[in-house]
Coordinates of C-alpha atoms and ligand atoms in Angstrom, one line a residue:
X1 CA 37.2 56.7 42.8
X2 CA 33.8 59.3 43.8
X3 CA 30.8 58.3 42.0
X4 CA 28.4 59.2 44.5
X5 CA 26.6 61.8 41.6
X6 CA 26.3 58.0 38.9
X7 CA 24.3 56.1 42.1
X8 CA 22.3 58.8 42.7
X9 CA 21.2 59.5 38.4
X10 CA 21.6 56.0 38.0
X11 CA 18.6 55.4 41.1
X12 CA 16.5 58.3 39.7
X13 CA 17.3 56.5 36.0
X14 CA 15.7 53.0 37.7
X15 CA 12.3 54.5 38.8
X16 CA 11.8 56.4 35.2
X17 CA 13.6 53.8 32.4
X18 CA 13.5 49.8 32.5
X19 CA 16.7 49.0 34.5
X20 CA 17.3 52.4 34.5
X21 CA 19.1 52.8 30.9
X22 CA 17.9 52.8 27.2
X23 CA 20.2 49.8 26.2
X24 CA 20.7 46.6 28.5
X25 CA 24.8 46.1 27.8
X26 CA 24.8 50.0 29.7
X27 CA 23.1 48.5 33.2
X28 CA 27.1 46.9 33.9
X29 CA 24.7 43.8 34.9
X30 CA 27.5 41.4 33.4
X31 CA 30.2 43.2 35.2
X32 CA 28.2 44.8 38.6
X33 CA 28.8 48.5 39.8
X34 CA 26.9 51.5 39.1
X35 CA 26.9 52.2 35.1
X36 CA 29.1 55.7 34.8
X37 CA 26.9 59.1 33.6
X38 CA 29.0 60.5 31.3
X39 CA 28.6 64.4 31.5
X40 CA 31.1 65.4 28.4
X41 CA 33.4 63.5 26.0
X42 CA 36.3 64.8 23.6
X43 CA 38.9 63.2 21.6
X44 CA 39.6 60.1 23.2
X45 CA 38.5 61.0 26.9
X46 CA 35.5 61.3 28.4
X47 CA 34.2 62.7 31.9
X48 CA 31.7 61.1 34.4
X49 CA 29.4 63.5 36.3
X50 CA 31.3 62.9 39.2
X51 CA 34.4 64.5 37.0
X52 CA 36.0 61.6 36.9
X53 CA 37.8 61.0 33.7
X54 CA 38.6 57.6 30.8
X55 CA 40.3 57.1 27.9
X56 CA 37.5 55.4 26.0
X57 CA 38.2 52.6 24.3
X58 CA 33.8 52.1 24.2
X59 CA 33.7 55.0 21.5
X60 CA 30.0 54.9 21.6
X61 CA 30.2 51.4 20.6
X62 CA 32.2 52.3 17.4
X63 CA 30.4 55.4 15.5
X64 CA 33.2 57.3 16.7
X65 CA 36.1 56.7 14.5
X66 CA 37.1 60.1 14.8
X67 CA 36.7 60.5 18.7
X68 CA 33.9 62.2 20.7
X69 CA 33.1 66.2 19.9
X70 CA 34.8 66.1 16.3
X71 CA 35.0 69.4 15.3
X72 CA 34.1 68.8 11.8
X73 CA 31.6 67.0 12.8
X74 CA 29.7 68.7 15.3
X75 CA 30.3 72.0 13.2
X76 CA 28.8 70.1 10.0
X77 CA 25.8 68.8 12.6
X78 CA 25.0 72.6 14.8
X79 CA 25.4 74.4 11.0
X80 CA 22.6 71.5 9.8
X81 CA 20.6 72.2 13.3
X82 CA 20.2 75.8 12.8
X83 CA 18.6 75.2 8.9
X84 CA 16.4 73.0 10.7
X85 CA 16.0 69.6 12.4
X86 CA 13.8 67.8 10.1
X87 CA 12.0 68.2 7.4
X88 CA 9.9 65.1 6.0
X89 CA 11.2 66.0 2.8
X90 CA 14.3 65.4 0.4
X91 CA 17.5 66.6 1.6
X92 CA 20.7 67.6 -0.4
X93 CA 22.4 66.0 2.3
X94 CA 21.1 62.8 2.3
X95 CA 22.0 62.5 -1.6
X96 CA 25.3 63.0 -0.5
X97 CA 25.9 60.8 2.0
X98 CA 24.4 57.5 -0.1
X99 CA 27.1 59.0 -3.1
X100 CA 29.8 58.6 -0.2
X101 CA 28.6 55.7 0.7
X102 CA 27.8 54.1 -2.7
X103 CA 31.2 55.4 -3.9
X104 CA 33.4 53.3 -1.5
X105 CA 30.8 50.2 -1.4
X106 CA 30.7 49.3 -5.1
X107 CA 28.1 46.7 -4.7
X108 CA 25.8 49.0 -3.1
X109 CA 24.0 50.0 -6.7
X110 CA 21.6 52.0 -4.1
X111 CA 21.1 52.6 -1.0
X112 CA 18.0 53.4 2.0
X113 CA 19.1 55.7 5.2
X114 CA 17.2 54.6 8.2
X115 CA 17.9 55.6 11.7
X116 CA 19.1 52.7 13.6
X117 CA 21.4 49.4 12.5
X118 CA 18.3 47.2 13.5
X119 CA 16.0 49.1 11.1
X120 CA 18.7 48.0 8.3
X121 CA 19.0 44.8 9.4
X122 CA 15.6 44.1 9.6
X123 CA 14.6 46.1 6.2
X124 CA 17.5 44.3 4.4
X125 CA 15.7 41.1 5.6
X126 CA 12.8 41.8 4.1
X127 CA 14.0 42.9 0.9
X128 CA 15.4 40.2 0.8
X129 CA 12.5 38.1 1.3
X130 CA 10.3 40.1 -1.2
X131 CA 12.9 39.8 -3.8
X132 CA 13.3 35.9 -3.6
X133 CA 9.3 35.2 -2.5
X134 CA 11.1 33.1 0.1
X135 CA 10.8 33.3 3.7
X136 CA 13.7 31.3 5.9
X137 CA 16.8 33.3 6.9
X138 CA 20.3 31.7 8.1
X139 CA 22.1 33.6 10.7
X140 CA 25.3 32.6 12.7
X141 CA 25.5 31.8 16.7
X142 CA 27.4 35.0 18.0
X143 CA 26.4 37.4 15.4
X144 CA 24.2 40.0 17.2
X145 CA 21.9 42.6 14.3
X146 CA 19.7 44.2 16.4
X147 CA 16.5 43.4 18.0
X148 CA 14.2 42.7 15.3
X149 CA 11.9 39.9 15.8
X150 CA 13.5 37.4 13.7
X151 CA 16.8 38.0 14.4
X152 CA 16.5 37.4 17.7
X153 CA 16.4 33.8 18.1
X154 CA 19.4 31.5 19.1
X155 CA 20.2 27.7 18.1
X156 CA 17.6 25.0 18.8
X157 CA 18.5 21.8 20.6
X158 CA 20.8 19.6 19.4
X159 CA 19.9 18.3 16.1
X160 CA 16.9 20.8 16.1
X161 CA 17.3 22.7 12.6
X162 CA 14.7 25.6 13.4
X163 CA 16.0 28.5 15.4
X164 CA 14.2 29.4 18.8
X165 CA 13.0 32.4 20.5
X166 CA 16.1 34.6 22.3
X167 CA 13.8 37.0 23.7
X168 CA 10.6 37.0 25.5
X169 CA 8.1 38.1 22.9
X170 CA 9.5 36.8 20.2
X171 CA 6.7 34.2 18.4
X172 CA 8.2 30.8 17.9
X173 CA 6.5 30.9 14.3
X174 CA 8.2 34.0 13.8
X175 CA 11.9 32.2 15.1
X176 CA 11.5 29.3 13.2
X177 CA 12.1 31.4 9.7
X178 CA 15.4 31.8 10.8
X179 CA 18.1 29.1 11.0
X180 CA 21.4 29.4 13.1
X181 CA 24.6 27.7 12.1
X182 CA 28.1 28.6 12.9
X183 CA 30.4 31.3 12.6
X184 CA 33.3 29.9 10.7
X185 CA 31.7 27.2 10.1
X186 CA 30.3 26.1 6.9
X187 CA 30.0 22.3 7.6
X188 CA 27.0 24.1 9.5
X189 CA 25.9 25.5 6.8
X190 CA 25.8 22.9 4.3
X191 CA 22.4 20.9 6.0
X192 CA 20.3 23.8 6.3
X193 CA 21.1 24.9 2.6
X194 CA 19.8 21.6 1.0
X195 CA 17.1 20.9 3.6
X196 CA 15.9 24.3 3.1
X197 CA 17.5 26.1 0.1
X198 CA 14.5 26.2 -1.6
X199 CA 12.9 28.4 0.7
X200 CA 16.0 30.6 1.5
X201 CA 15.6 33.9 1.4
X202 CA 19.0 35.5 3.1
X203 CA 22.0 34.4 4.4
X204 CA 22.8 37.4 6.9
X205 CA 26.3 37.3 8.8
X206 CA 28.5 39.8 10.4
X207 CA 32.1 39.6 8.0
X208 CA 34.2 39.9 10.9
X209 CA 32.0 39.4 14.3
X210 CA 31.9 42.2 16.4
X211 CA 29.6 41.1 19.2
X212 CA 31.0 37.7 20.5
X213 CA 34.0 39.6 21.3
X214 CA 36.0 39.9 17.7
X215 CA 36.1 37.3 15.6
X216 CA 37.7 37.4 12.2
X217 CA 36.4 35.4 9.6
X218 CA 38.3 31.7 8.7
X219 CA 39.9 32.2 5.3
X220 CA 37.4 31.1 3.4
X221 CA 34.4 31.6 5.4
X222 CA 33.0 34.3 3.4
X223 CA 33.7 33.1 -0.2
X224 CA 31.5 29.8 0.6
X225 CA 29.0 31.8 2.2
X226 CA 29.1 33.4 -1.3
X227 CA 28.8 30.6 -3.1
X228 CA 26.0 28.7 -1.2
X229 CA 23.7 32.2 -1.3
X230 CA 25.2 31.4 -5.4
X231 CA 23.9 27.6 -5.3
X232 CA 20.8 28.4 -3.3
X233 CA 19.5 31.8 -4.9
X234 CA 19.7 33.7 -1.4
X235 CA 20.5 36.7 -1.1
X236 CA 24.1 37.4 1.2
X237 CA 23.5 40.2 3.7
X238 CA 26.9 41.4 4.8
X239 CA 26.1 43.1 8.3
X240 CA 28.9 45.8 8.5
X241 CA 27.2 48.4 10.8
X242 CA 30.6 48.2 12.7
X243 CA 32.8 47.1 10.4
X244 CA 31.7 50.0 7.2
X245 CA 34.4 52.3 7.3
X246 CA 36.0 51.0 9.8
X247 CA 38.1 48.1 8.4
X248 CA 38.8 49.9 5.5
X249 CA 36.8 52.5 3.3
X250 CA 34.7 50.2 2.0
X251 CA 34.5 47.7 4.6
X252 CA 34.7 44.3 5.5
X253 CA 34.1 43.5 1.6
X254 CA 36.9 45.3 0.6
X255 CA 39.3 43.6 3.1
X256 CA 38.6 39.8 2.0
X257 CA 37.1 40.6 -1.4
X258 CA 34.1 38.8 -1.2
X259 CA 31.1 40.8 -2.5
X260 CA 27.2 40.5 -1.0
X261 CA 24.4 40.3 -2.8
X262 CA 23.5 43.4 0.5
X263 CA 25.2 45.4 2.8
X264 CA 23.9 46.6 5.9
X265 CA 25.3 49.7 7.6
X266 CA 25.2 52.3 11.0
X267 CA 27.2 54.1 13.7
X268 CA 30.3 55.5 11.6
X269 CA 27.9 56.6 8.9
X270 CA 25.9 58.7 11.3
X271 CA 28.9 60.2 13.5
X272 CA 27.2 59.4 16.8
X273 CA 23.6 60.6 15.2
X274 CA 21.1 58.3 14.9
X275 CA 22.0 56.6 11.5
X276 CA 21.6 53.1 9.9
X277 CA 21.3 52.5 6.0
X278 CA 20.9 49.1 3.7
X279 CA 21.4 49.1 -0.2
X280 CA 23.3 46.8 -2.9
X281 CA 22.3 45.1 -6.2
X282 CA 19.9 47.8 -7.9
X283 CA 17.5 44.6 -9.4
X284 CA 17.4 43.8 -5.1
X285 CA 16.7 47.4 -4.1
X286 CA 14.1 47.5 -6.5
X287 CA 11.5 45.8 -4.4
X288 CA 12.1 49.1 -2.6
X289 CA 8.9 51.4 -2.5
X290 CA 8.3 53.5 -3.6
X291 CA 9.6 51.3 -6.7
X292 CA 8.1 48.3 -5.4
X293 CA 5.8 46.5 -3.1
X294 CA 8.3 45.9 0.1
X295 CA 7.2 48.7 2.1
X296 CA 10.0 50.6 4.8
X297 CA 9.2 54.1 5.8
X298 CA 10.5 56.2 8.5
X299 CA 9.3 59.7 9.6
X300 CA 13.5 60.9 10.4
X301 CA 15.5 58.7 7.8
X302 CA 17.9 60.6 6.3
X303 CA 17.4 63.3 8.8
X304 CA 19.2 66.4 7.8
X305 CA 21.5 67.0 10.7
X306 CA 22.6 63.2 11.1
X307 CA 22.9 63.1 7.0
X308 CA 25.4 66.4 7.9
X309 CA 27.3 64.7 10.3
X310 CA 27.8 61.0 8.5
X311 CA 28.8 63.7 5.5
X312 CA 31.2 65.3 7.7
X313 CA 33.0 61.8 8.4
X314 CA 33.3 60.5 5.8
X315 CA 34.4 63.0 3.8
X316 CA 37.6 63.0 6.9
X317 CA 37.9 59.2 6.3
X318 CA 39.2 59.9 2.7
X319 CA 42.1 61.9 3.9
X320 CA 45.4 60.0 2.6
X321 CA 46.5 57.8 6.1
X322 CA 44.3 57.7 7.7
X323 CA 43.7 53.6 8.1
X324 CA 47.2 53.6 7.9
X325 CA 47.7 54.9 11.1
X326 CA 44.9 53.6 12.9
X327 CA 46.0 50.3 12.2
X328 CA 49.8 51.5 13.6
X329 CA 47.8 52.9 16.8
X330 CA 45.7 49.7 17.0
X331 CA 48.8 47.0 16.6
X332 CA 51.0 49.2 19.1
X333 CA 48.4 49.0 22.2
X334 CA 47.4 45.9 21.0
X335 CA 51.4 44.2 21.0
X336 CA 51.6 46.5 24.3
X337 CA 48.9 44.8 26.3
X338 CA 49.8 41.6 25.3
X339 CA 53.0 42.4 26.7
X340 CA 51.7 43.6 29.7
X341 CA 49.8 40.8 30.1
X342 CA 52.3 38.6 30.2
X343 CA 54.3 40.4 33.0
X344 CA 51.3 40.0 35.1
X345 CA 50.8 36.6 34.3
X346 CA 47.9 36.2 32.9
X347 CA 46.7 34.7 30.0
X348 CA 45.1 36.3 27.4
X349 CA 43.9 36.5 23.4
X350 CA 43.3 39.2 21.5
X351 CA 41.5 38.9 18.0
X352 CA 41.8 42.1 16.2
X353 CA 41.3 43.4 12.9
X354 CA 42.5 47.0 12.1
X355 CA 40.8 49.5 14.6
X356 CA 38.7 46.8 16.3
X357 CA 39.9 44.3 19.0
X358 CA 38.5 42.3 21.8
X359 CA 40.8 40.6 25.0
X360 CA 39.5 37.4 26.1
X361 CA 40.9 36.0 29.1
X362 CA 42.0 32.4 28.3
X363 CA 44.2 30.2 26.3
X364 CA 42.1 30.8 23.1
X365 CA 41.8 30.0 20.4
X366 CA 38.4 31.7 19.7
X367 CA 37.2 31.4 16.6
X368 CA 33.3 30.9 17.1
X369 CA 30.5 31.1 19.6
X370 CA 31.5 28.0 21.8
X371 CA 34.6 28.6 22.1
X372 CA 34.2 32.7 22.7
X373 CA 31.9 30.8 25.6
X374 CA 34.6 29.4 27.4
X375 CA 36.9 32.3 27.5
X376 CA 37.1 34.0 31.5
X377 CA 34.1 36.6 32.2
X378 CA 35.3 36.7 35.6
X379 CA 38.5 37.9 34.5
X380 CA 37.4 39.9 31.8
X381 CA 35.1 41.2 35.0
X382 CA 37.9 42.2 37.4
X383 CA 39.8 43.9 34.2
X384 CA 37.2 45.7 33.5
X385 CA 36.6 47.8 36.9
X386 CA 40.7 47.9 37.4
X387 CA 41.0 50.2 34.0
X388 CA 38.0 52.0 34.9
X389 CA 39.1 52.5 38.3
X390 CA 43.2 53.1 36.8
X391 CA 40.8 55.4 34.3
X392 CA 39.8 53.8 31.5
X393 CA 36.4 52.5 30.1
X394 CA 35.7 49.7 28.6
X395 CA 32.9 47.4 27.1
X396 CA 31.5 46.5 29.9
X397 CA 31.0 42.8 28.7
X398 CA 33.9 40.7 26.8
X399 CA 31.4 39.7 24.0
X400 CA 32.1 43.6 22.4
X401 CA 34.4 45.8 20.1
X402 CA 37.0 48.0 22.0
X403 CA 37.7 50.8 19.4
X404 CA 40.7 52.6 18.3
X405 CA 39.9 55.9 17.2
X406 CA 41.6 58.3 14.5
X407 CA 41.9 61.3 18.3
X408 CA 43.5 58.2 20.3
X409 CA 46.8 60.2 20.8
X410 CA 50.4 58.2 21.5
X411 CA 49.4 60.1 25.9
X412 CA 46.6 58.3 25.6
X413 CA 47.7 55.0 24.4
X414 CA 49.9 55.1 26.9
X415 CA 47.9 55.8 30.2
X416 CA 45.9 53.0 28.4
X417 CA 48.8 51.0 28.5
X418 CA 49.8 51.9 31.3
X419 CA 46.4 51.1 33.8
X420 CA 46.3 47.4 31.7
X421 CA 49.9 46.7 33.3
X422 CA 47.7 47.5 37.2
X423 CA 44.1 46.0 36.1
X424 CA 46.2 42.8 34.1
X425 CA 48.0 42.5 37.9
X426 CA 44.8 42.8 39.5
X427 CA 42.9 40.5 38.0
X428 CA 45.6 37.5 39.3
X429 CA 47.0 34.9 37.4
X430 CA 44.6 33.2 35.3
Ligands
KE4_501 P1 21.4 49.7 16.5 O1 20.1 49.0 16.6 O2 21.5 49.3 18.2 O3 21.7 51.0 16.2 O4 22.2 48.4 15.6 C1 21.8 46.8 15.7 C2 23.5 46.4 15.5 C3 23.7 45.6 13.7 N1 24.7 45.0 13.6 C4 25.9 44.9 14.6 C5 27.3 44.6 13.6 C6 26.0 45.8 15.6 O5 26.9 45.2 16.4 C7 24.2 46.6 16.2 C8 24.8 46.9 17.0 N2 25.6 46.8 17.6 C9 26.0 47.0 19.9 C10 27.0 46.6 20.1 N3 27.5 45.6 19.8 C11 25.2 48.0 20.3 C12 25.2 48.5 21.4 C13 24.0 48.4 22.0 O6 23.4 47.8 21.3 O7 23.9 49.2 23.1

């Protein structure tokens, strides 16, 4: 496969951007090799600058549930852009998107648009602290909520309850306000709530983890967090940046029937344009300026082009049968992948919820960060490159989700399955 133009672009990029990328995972560091520079995309397919074609399962990390360059989305964005790119003033489009979001997420009385998932989670935590007057936050090992300082925190050493920075540049004083519990491990939450409950502002969780690979909530886990938040008076925040509009029209909270106090959204609600959002109970969102004293602002928040794209996506997702068709496609694909792995003598475990899934290399189960850490990353790296060589683009890390879109045709699925047969054989028996 000729990748010479990607290679020369990558060396150019590294002269002017850290690591040659605008987001670390794109640099292929955990799988090796040269990132493919993409020239264009449509439906489920992307083409790199060397003309190589791939069936895409990254789908921009989740936003493109309708596929690449969906005519409804691009048409809406184009027409909005022709009327002006940004006004820094209210528009009807942002009202319409906020109405669509709050209709689908009944827990969201009020919603504020921002420009990324990071902004959404950072703001939601600030508002939870403003509402409660408290400072501690519980997050979960293996969950990613973007790169706000207080969330770049990992479990301290054994027995230490306070978090420690998970990135250079995060002062330990910030990290100490964040407590880290085990995903799907309510027993790890109890002592933190007991010790810090009086100062606990928020519990933030990915209701379906997508950033340690896909890890669904164990039965009772989300319900346990709901009662823990009620018992301590903490604000329960569901980070649905991935799962919102992905696993159900009303996200994971609809799927599992557990209602958070605040929800963060992103990805799908922008249709590939930069959009995040946070919202929830009116009494909590009443703290947000200009209503209340929790400051949060943004030049391009509610950008009219991004809002128009988001409205187009959510209106398309309202069509009857969309989620049933997504479920059927993803079920068919993952079942066939499992057969392909077995045929090649490769042991894999697939975690799937709706149209998001991860194929782990190993016997599993994979229900928390520790178990995920035991999966065979090297085998995934071989699989990743073999899939790429056979025309399928996967996430360049196994701690991510693969996404099926409404644009993936039967032909696309067949192409993925055929490539996987070769790729599993290339991995070798594990
Ligand atoms: P952004 O700031 O990247 O828009 O959103 C941060 C974020 C928040 N919450 C969840 C559950 C998320 O998954 C994300 C971002 N997701 C990653 C991939 N899993 C984005 C890809 C990247 O970092 O390049």
